[in-house]
mmCIF file of N, CA and C in Angstrom:
data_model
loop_
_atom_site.group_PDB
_atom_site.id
_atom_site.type_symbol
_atom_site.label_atom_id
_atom_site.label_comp_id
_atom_site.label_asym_id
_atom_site.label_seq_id
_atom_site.Cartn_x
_atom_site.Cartn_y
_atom_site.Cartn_z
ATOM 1 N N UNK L 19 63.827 -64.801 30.679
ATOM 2 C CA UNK L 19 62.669 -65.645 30.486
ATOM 3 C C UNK L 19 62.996 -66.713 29.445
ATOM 4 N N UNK L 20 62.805 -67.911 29.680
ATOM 5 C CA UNK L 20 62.548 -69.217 28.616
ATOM 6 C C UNK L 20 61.403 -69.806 28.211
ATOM 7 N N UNK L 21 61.164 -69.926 27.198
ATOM 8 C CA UNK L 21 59.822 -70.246 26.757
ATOM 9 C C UNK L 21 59.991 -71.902 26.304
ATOM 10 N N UNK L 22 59.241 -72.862 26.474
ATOM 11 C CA UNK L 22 59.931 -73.877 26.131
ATOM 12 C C UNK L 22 59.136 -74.361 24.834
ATOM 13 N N UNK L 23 59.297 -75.139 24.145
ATOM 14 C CA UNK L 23 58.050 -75.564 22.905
ATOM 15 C C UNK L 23 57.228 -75.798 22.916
ATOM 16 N N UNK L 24 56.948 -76.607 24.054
ATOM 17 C CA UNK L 24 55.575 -77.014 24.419
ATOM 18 C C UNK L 24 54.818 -76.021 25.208
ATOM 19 N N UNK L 25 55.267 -74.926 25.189
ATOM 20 C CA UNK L 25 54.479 -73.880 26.239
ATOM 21 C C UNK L 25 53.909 -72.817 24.701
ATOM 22 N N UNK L 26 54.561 -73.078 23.806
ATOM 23 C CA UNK L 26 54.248 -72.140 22.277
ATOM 24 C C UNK L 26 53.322 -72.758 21.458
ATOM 25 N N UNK L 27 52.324 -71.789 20.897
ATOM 26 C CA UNK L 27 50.523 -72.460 20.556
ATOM 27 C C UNK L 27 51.468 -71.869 18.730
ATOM 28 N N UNK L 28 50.570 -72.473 18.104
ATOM 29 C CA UNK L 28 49.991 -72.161 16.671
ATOM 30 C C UNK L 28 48.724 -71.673 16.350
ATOM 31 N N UNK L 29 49.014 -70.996 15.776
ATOM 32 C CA UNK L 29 47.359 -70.132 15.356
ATOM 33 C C UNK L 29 47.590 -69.795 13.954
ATOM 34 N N UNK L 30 45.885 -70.456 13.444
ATOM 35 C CA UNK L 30 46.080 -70.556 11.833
ATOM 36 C C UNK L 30 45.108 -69.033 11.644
ATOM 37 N N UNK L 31 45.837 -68.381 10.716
ATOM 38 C CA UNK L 31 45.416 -66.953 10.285
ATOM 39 C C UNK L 31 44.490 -66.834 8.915
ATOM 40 N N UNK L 32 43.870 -67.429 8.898
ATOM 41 C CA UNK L 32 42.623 -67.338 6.941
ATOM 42 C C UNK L 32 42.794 -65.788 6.849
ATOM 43 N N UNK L 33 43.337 -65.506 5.355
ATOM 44 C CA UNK L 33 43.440 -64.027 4.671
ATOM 45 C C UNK L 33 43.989 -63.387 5.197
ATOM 46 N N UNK L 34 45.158 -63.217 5.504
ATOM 47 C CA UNK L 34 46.444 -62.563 6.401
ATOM 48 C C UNK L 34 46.145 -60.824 5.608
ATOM 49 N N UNK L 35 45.975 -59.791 6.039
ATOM 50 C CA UNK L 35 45.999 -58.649 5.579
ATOM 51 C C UNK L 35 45.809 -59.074 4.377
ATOM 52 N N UNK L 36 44.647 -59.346 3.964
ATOM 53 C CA UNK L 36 44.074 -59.737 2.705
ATOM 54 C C UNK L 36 44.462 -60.592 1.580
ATOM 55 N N UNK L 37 45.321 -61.510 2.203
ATOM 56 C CA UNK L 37 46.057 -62.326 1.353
ATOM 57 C C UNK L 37 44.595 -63.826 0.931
ATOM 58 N N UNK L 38 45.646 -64.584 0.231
ATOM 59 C CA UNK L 38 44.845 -65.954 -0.024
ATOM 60 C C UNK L 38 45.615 -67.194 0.630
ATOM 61 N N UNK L 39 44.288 -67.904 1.752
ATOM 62 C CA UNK L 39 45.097 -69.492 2.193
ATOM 63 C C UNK L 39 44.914 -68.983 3.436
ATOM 64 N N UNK L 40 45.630 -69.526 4.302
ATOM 65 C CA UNK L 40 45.571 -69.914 6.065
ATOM 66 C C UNK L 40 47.334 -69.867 5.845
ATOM 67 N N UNK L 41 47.567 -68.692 6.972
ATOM 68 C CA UNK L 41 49.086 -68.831 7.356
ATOM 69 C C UNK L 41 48.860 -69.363 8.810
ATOM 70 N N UNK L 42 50.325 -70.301 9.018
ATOM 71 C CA UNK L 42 50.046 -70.535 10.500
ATOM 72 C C UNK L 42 51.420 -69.948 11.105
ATOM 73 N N UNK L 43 50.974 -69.098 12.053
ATOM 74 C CA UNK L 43 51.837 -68.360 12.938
ATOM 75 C C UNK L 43 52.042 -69.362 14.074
ATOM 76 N N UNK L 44 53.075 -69.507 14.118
ATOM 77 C CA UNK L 44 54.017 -70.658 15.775
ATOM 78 C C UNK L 44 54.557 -69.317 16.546
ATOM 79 N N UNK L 45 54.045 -68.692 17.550
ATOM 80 C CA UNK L 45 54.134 -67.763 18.106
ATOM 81 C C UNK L 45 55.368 -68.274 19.229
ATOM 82 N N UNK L 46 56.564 -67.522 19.216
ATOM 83 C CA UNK L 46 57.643 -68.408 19.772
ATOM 84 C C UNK L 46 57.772 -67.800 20.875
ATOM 85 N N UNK L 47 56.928 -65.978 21.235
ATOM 86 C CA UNK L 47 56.504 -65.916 22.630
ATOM 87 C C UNK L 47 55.012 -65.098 21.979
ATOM 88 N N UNK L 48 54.474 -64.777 23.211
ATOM 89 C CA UNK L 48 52.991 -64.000 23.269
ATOM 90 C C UNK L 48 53.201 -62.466 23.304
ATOM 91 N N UNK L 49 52.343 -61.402 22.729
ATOM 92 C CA UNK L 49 52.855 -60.207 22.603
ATOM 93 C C UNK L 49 52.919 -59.820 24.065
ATOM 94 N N UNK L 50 52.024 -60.532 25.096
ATOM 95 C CA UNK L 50 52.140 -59.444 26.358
ATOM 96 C C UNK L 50 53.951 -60.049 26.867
ATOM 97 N N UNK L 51 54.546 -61.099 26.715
ATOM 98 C CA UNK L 51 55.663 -61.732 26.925
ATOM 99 C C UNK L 51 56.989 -60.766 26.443
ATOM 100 N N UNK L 52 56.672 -60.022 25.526
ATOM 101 C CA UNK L 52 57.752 -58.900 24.728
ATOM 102 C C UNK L 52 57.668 -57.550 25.175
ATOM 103 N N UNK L 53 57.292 -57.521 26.809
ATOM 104 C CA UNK L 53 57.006 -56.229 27.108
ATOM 105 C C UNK L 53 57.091 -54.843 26.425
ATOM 106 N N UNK L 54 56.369 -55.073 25.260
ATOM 107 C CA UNK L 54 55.778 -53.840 25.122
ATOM 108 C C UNK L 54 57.200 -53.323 23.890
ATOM 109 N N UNK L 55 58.123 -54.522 23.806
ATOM 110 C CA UNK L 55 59.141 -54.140 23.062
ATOM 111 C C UNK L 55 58.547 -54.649 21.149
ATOM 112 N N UNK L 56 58.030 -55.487 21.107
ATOM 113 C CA UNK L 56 57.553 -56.036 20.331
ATOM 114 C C UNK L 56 56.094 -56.510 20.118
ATOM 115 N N UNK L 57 55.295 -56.529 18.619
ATOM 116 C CA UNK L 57 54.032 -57.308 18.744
ATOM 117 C C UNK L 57 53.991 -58.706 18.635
ATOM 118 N N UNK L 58 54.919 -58.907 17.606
ATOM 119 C CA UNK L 58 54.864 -60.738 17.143
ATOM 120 C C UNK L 58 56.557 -60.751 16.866
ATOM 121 N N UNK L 59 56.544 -62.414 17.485
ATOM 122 C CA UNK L 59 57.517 -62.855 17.696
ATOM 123 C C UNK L 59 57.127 -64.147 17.120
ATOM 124 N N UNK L 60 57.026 -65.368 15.918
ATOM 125 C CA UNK L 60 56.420 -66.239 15.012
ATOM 126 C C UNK L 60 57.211 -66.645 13.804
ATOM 127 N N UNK L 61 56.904 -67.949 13.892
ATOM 128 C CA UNK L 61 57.722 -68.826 12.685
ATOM 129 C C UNK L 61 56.625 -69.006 12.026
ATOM 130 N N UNK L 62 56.195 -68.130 10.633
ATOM 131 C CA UNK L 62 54.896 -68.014 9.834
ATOM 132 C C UNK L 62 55.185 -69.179 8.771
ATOM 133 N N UNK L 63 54.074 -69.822 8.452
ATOM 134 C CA UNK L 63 54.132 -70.880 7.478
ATOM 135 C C UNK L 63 53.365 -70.493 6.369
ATOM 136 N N UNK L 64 53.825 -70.704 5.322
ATOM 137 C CA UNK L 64 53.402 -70.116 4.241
ATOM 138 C C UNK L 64 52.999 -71.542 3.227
ATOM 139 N N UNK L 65 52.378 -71.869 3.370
ATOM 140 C CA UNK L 65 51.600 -73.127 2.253
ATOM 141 C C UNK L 65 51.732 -72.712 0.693
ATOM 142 N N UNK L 66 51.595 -73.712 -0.579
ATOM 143 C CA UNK L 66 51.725 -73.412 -1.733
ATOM 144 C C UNK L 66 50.066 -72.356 -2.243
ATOM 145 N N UNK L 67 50.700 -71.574 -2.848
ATOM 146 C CA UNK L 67 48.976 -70.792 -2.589
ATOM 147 C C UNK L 67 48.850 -69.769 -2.126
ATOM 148 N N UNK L 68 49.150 -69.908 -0.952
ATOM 149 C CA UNK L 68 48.579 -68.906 -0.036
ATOM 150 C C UNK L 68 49.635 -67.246 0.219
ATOM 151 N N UNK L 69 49.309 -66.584 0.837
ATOM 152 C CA UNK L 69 49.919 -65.453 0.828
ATOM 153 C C UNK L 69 49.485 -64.332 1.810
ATOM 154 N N UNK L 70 50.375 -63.447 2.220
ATOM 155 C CA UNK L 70 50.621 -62.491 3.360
ATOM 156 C C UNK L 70 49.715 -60.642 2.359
ATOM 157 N N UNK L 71 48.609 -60.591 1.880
ATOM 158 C CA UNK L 71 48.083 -59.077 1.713
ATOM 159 C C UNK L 71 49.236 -57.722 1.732
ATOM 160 N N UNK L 72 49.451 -57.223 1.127
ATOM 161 C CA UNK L 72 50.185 -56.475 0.824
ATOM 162 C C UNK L 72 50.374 -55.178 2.320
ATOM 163 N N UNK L 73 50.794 -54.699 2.877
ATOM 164 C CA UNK L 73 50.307 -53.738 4.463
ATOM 165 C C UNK L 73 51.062 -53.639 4.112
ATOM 166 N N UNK L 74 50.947 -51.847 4.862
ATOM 167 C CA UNK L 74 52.570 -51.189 5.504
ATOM 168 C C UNK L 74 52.854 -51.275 7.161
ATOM 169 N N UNK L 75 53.850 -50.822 7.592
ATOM 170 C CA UNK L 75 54.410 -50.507 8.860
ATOM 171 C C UNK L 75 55.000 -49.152 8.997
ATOM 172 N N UNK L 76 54.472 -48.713 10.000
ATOM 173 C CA UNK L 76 54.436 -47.441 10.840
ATOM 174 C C UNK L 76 53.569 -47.090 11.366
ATOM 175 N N UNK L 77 53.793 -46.486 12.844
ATOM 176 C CA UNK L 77 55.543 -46.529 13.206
ATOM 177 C C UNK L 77 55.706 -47.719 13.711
ATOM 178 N N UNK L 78 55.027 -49.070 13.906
ATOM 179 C CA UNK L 78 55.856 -50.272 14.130
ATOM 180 C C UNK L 78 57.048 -50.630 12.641
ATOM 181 N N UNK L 79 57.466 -51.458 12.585
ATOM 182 C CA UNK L 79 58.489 -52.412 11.539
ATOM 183 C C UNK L 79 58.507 -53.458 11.916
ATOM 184 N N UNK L 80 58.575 -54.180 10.395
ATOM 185 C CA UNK L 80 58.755 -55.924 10.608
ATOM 186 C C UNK L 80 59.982 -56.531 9.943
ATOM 187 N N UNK L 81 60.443 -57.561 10.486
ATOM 188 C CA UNK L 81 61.334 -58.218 10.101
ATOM 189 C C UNK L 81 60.664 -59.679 9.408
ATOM 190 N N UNK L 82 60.969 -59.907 8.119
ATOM 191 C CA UNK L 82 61.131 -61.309 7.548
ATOM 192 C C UNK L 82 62.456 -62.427 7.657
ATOM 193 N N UNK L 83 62.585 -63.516 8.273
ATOM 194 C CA UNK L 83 63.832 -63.375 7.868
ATOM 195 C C UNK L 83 63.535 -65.213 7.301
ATOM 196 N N UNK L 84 63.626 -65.169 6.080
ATOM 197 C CA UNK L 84 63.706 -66.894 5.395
ATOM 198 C C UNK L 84 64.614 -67.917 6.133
ATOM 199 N N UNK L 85 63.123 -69.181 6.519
ATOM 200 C CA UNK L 85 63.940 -70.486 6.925
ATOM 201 C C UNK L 85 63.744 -71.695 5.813
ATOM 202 N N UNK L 86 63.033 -71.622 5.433
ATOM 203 C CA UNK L 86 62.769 -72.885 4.413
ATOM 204 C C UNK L 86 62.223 -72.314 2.980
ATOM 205 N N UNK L 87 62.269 -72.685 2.203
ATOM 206 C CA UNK L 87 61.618 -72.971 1.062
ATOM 207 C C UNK L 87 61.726 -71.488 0.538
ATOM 208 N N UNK L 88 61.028 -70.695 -0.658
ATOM 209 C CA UNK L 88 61.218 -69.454 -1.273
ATOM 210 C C UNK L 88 59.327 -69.073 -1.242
ATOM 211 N N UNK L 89 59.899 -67.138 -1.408
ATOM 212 C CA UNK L 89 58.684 -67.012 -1.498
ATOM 213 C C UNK L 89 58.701 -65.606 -2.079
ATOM 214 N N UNK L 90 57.725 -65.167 -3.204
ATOM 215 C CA UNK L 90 57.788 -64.077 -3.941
ATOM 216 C C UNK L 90 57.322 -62.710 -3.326
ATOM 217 N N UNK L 91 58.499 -61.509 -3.256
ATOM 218 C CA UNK L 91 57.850 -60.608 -2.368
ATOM 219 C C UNK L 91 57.981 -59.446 -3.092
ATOM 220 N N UNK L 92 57.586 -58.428 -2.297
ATOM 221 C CA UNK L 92 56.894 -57.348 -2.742
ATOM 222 C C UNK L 92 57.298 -55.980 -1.762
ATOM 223 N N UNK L 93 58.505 -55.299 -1.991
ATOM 224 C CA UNK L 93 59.287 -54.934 -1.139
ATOM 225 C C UNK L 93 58.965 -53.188 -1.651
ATOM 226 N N UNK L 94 57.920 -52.613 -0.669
ATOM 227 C CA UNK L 94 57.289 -51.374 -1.478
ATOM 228 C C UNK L 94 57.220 -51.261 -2.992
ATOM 229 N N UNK L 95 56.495 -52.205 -2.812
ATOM 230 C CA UNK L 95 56.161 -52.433 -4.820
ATOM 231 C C UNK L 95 56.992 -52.983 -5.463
ATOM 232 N N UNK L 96 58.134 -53.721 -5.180
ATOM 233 C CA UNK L 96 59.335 -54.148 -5.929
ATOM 234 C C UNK L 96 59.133 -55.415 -6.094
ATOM 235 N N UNK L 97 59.049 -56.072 -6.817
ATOM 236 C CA UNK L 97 58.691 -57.637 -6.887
ATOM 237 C C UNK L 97 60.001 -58.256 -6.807
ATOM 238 N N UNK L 98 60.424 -59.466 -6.033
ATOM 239 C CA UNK L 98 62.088 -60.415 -5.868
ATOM 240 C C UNK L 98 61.515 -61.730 -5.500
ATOM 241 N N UNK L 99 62.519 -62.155 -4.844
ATOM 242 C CA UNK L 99 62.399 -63.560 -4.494
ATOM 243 C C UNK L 99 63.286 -63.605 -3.472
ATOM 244 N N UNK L 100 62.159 -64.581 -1.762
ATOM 245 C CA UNK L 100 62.915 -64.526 -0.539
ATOM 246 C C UNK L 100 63.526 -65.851 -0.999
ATOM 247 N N UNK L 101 64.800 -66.258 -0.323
ATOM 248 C CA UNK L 101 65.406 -67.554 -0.419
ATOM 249 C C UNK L 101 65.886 -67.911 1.296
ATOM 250 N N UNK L 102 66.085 -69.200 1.348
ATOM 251 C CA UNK L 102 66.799 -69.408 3.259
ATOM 252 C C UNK L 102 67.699 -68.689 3.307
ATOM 253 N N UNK L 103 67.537 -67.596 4.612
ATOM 254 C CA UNK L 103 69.110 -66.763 4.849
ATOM 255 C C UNK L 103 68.697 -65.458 4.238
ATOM 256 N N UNK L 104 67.662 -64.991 3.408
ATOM 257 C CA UNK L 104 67.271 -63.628 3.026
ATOM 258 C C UNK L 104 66.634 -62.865 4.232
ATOM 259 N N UNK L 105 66.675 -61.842 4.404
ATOM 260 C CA UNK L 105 65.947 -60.987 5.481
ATOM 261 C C UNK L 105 65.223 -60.054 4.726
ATOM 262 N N UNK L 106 64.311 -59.443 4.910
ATOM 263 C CA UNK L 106 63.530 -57.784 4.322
ATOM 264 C C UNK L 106 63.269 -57.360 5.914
ATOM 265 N N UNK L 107 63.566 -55.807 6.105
ATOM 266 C CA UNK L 107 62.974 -55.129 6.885
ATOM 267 C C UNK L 107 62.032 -53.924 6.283
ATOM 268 N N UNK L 108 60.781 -53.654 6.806
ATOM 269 C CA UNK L 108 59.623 -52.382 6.329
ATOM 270 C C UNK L 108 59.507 -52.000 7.440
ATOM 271 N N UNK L 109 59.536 -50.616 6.973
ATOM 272 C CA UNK L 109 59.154 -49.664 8.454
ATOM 273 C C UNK L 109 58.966 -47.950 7.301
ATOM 274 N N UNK L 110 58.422 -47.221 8.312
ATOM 275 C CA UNK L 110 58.449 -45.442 7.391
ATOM 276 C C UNK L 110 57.523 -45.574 6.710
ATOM 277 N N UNK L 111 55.879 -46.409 7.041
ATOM 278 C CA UNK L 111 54.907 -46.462 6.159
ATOM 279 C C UNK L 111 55.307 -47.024 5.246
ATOM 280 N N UNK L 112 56.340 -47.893 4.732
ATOM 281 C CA UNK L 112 56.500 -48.627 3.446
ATOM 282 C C UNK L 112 55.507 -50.198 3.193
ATOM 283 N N UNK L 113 55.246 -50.352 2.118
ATOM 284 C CA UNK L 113 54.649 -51.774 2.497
ATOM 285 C C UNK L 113 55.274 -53.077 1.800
ATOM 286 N N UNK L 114 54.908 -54.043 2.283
ATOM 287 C CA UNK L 114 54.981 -55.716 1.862
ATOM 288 C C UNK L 114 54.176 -56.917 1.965
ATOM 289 N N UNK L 115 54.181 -57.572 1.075
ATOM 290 C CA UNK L 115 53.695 -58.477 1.237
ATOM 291 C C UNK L 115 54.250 -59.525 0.247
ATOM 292 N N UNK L 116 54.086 -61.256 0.793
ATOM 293 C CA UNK L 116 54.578 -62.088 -0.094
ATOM 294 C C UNK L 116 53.519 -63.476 -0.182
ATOM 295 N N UNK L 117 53.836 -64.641 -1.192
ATOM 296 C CA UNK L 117 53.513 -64.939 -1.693
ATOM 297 C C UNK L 117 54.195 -66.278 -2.022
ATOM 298 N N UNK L 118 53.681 -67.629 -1.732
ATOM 299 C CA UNK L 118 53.816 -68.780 -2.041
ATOM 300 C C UNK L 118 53.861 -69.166 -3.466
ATOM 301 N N UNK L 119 55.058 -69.202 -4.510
ATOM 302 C CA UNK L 119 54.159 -69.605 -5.795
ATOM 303 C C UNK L 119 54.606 -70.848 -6.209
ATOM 304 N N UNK L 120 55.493 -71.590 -5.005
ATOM 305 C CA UNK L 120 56.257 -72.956 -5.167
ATOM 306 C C UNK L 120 55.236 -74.099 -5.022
ATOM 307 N N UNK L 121 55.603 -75.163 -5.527
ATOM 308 C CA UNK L 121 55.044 -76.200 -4.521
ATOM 309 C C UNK L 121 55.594 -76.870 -3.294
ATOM 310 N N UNK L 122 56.527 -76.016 -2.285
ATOM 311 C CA UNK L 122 56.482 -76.630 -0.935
ATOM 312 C C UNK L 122 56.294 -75.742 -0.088
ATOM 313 N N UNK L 123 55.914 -76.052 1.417
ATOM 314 C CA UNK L 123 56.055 -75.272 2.376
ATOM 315 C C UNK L 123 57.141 -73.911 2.356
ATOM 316 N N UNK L 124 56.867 -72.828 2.576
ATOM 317 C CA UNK L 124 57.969 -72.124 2.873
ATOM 318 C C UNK L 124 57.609 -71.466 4.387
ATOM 319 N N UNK L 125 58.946 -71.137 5.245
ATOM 320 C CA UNK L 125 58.567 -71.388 6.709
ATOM 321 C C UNK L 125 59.446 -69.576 6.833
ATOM 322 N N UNK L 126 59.527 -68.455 7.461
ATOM 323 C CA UNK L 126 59.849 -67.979 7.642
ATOM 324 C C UNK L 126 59.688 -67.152 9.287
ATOM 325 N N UNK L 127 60.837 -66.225 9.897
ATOM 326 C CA UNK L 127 60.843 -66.068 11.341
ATOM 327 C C UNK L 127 60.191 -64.638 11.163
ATOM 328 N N UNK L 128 58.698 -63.676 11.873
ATOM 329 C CA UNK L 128 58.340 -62.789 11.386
ATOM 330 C C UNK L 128 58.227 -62.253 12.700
ATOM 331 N N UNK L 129 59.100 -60.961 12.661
ATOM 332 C CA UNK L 129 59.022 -60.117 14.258
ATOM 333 C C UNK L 129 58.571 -58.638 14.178
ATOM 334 N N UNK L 130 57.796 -58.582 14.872
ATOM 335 C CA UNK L 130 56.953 -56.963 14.480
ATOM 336 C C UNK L 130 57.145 -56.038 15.508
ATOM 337 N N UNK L 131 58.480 -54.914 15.156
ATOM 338 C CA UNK L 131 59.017 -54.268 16.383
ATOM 339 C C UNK L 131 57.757 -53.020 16.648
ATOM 340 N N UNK L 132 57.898 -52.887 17.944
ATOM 341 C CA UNK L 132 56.842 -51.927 18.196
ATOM 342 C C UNK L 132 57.634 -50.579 18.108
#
């Protein structure tokens, strides 16, 4: 299957698992499109501000993996810093969440294995 760009929507998310701001998810396919292998497949935009609510995963897992800009995370309670080219994976009920505290866009690829 090929998905082409113009066939992929954006959808702006206000209070992401209780975060602060509007993330916008670029959904790069649709969950019914990932048969059942995956929930989200999305290039999440993270604005100055705003932020992803702290959640766990299980038994799904998610992948972060940094494209642009930095963003402060929270890696089962561990506080760091994502940079372009960083990945975090959560899964085993662990949780995460991150956090814009720059002033630019930060853009990251977010895949939620089922």
């Amino acid at each position: 299957m090929i998905r082409r760009k113009e066939q992929m929507t954006a959808i702006d998310r206000p209070n992401l698992r209780g975060g602060d701001g509007v993330i916008r998810a670029y959904n790069l396919l649709e969950p019914q499109e990932l048969c059942g292998k995956a929930n989200l497949c999305a290039i999440m935009t993270v604005e100055p501000g705003c932020s992803i609510g702290e959640h766990p995963h299980g038994p799904d897992a998610e992948i972060y993996y940094m494209l642009e800009g930095t963003l402060e995370a929270w890696d089962d309670g561990e506080k760091t810093v994502l940079n372009p080219g960083d990945a975090m994976f959560t899964a085993q009920g662990k949780t995460h969440a991150v956090r814009n505290t720059s002033d630019k866009p930060a853009k990251m690829l977010a895949v939620v294995i089922a």
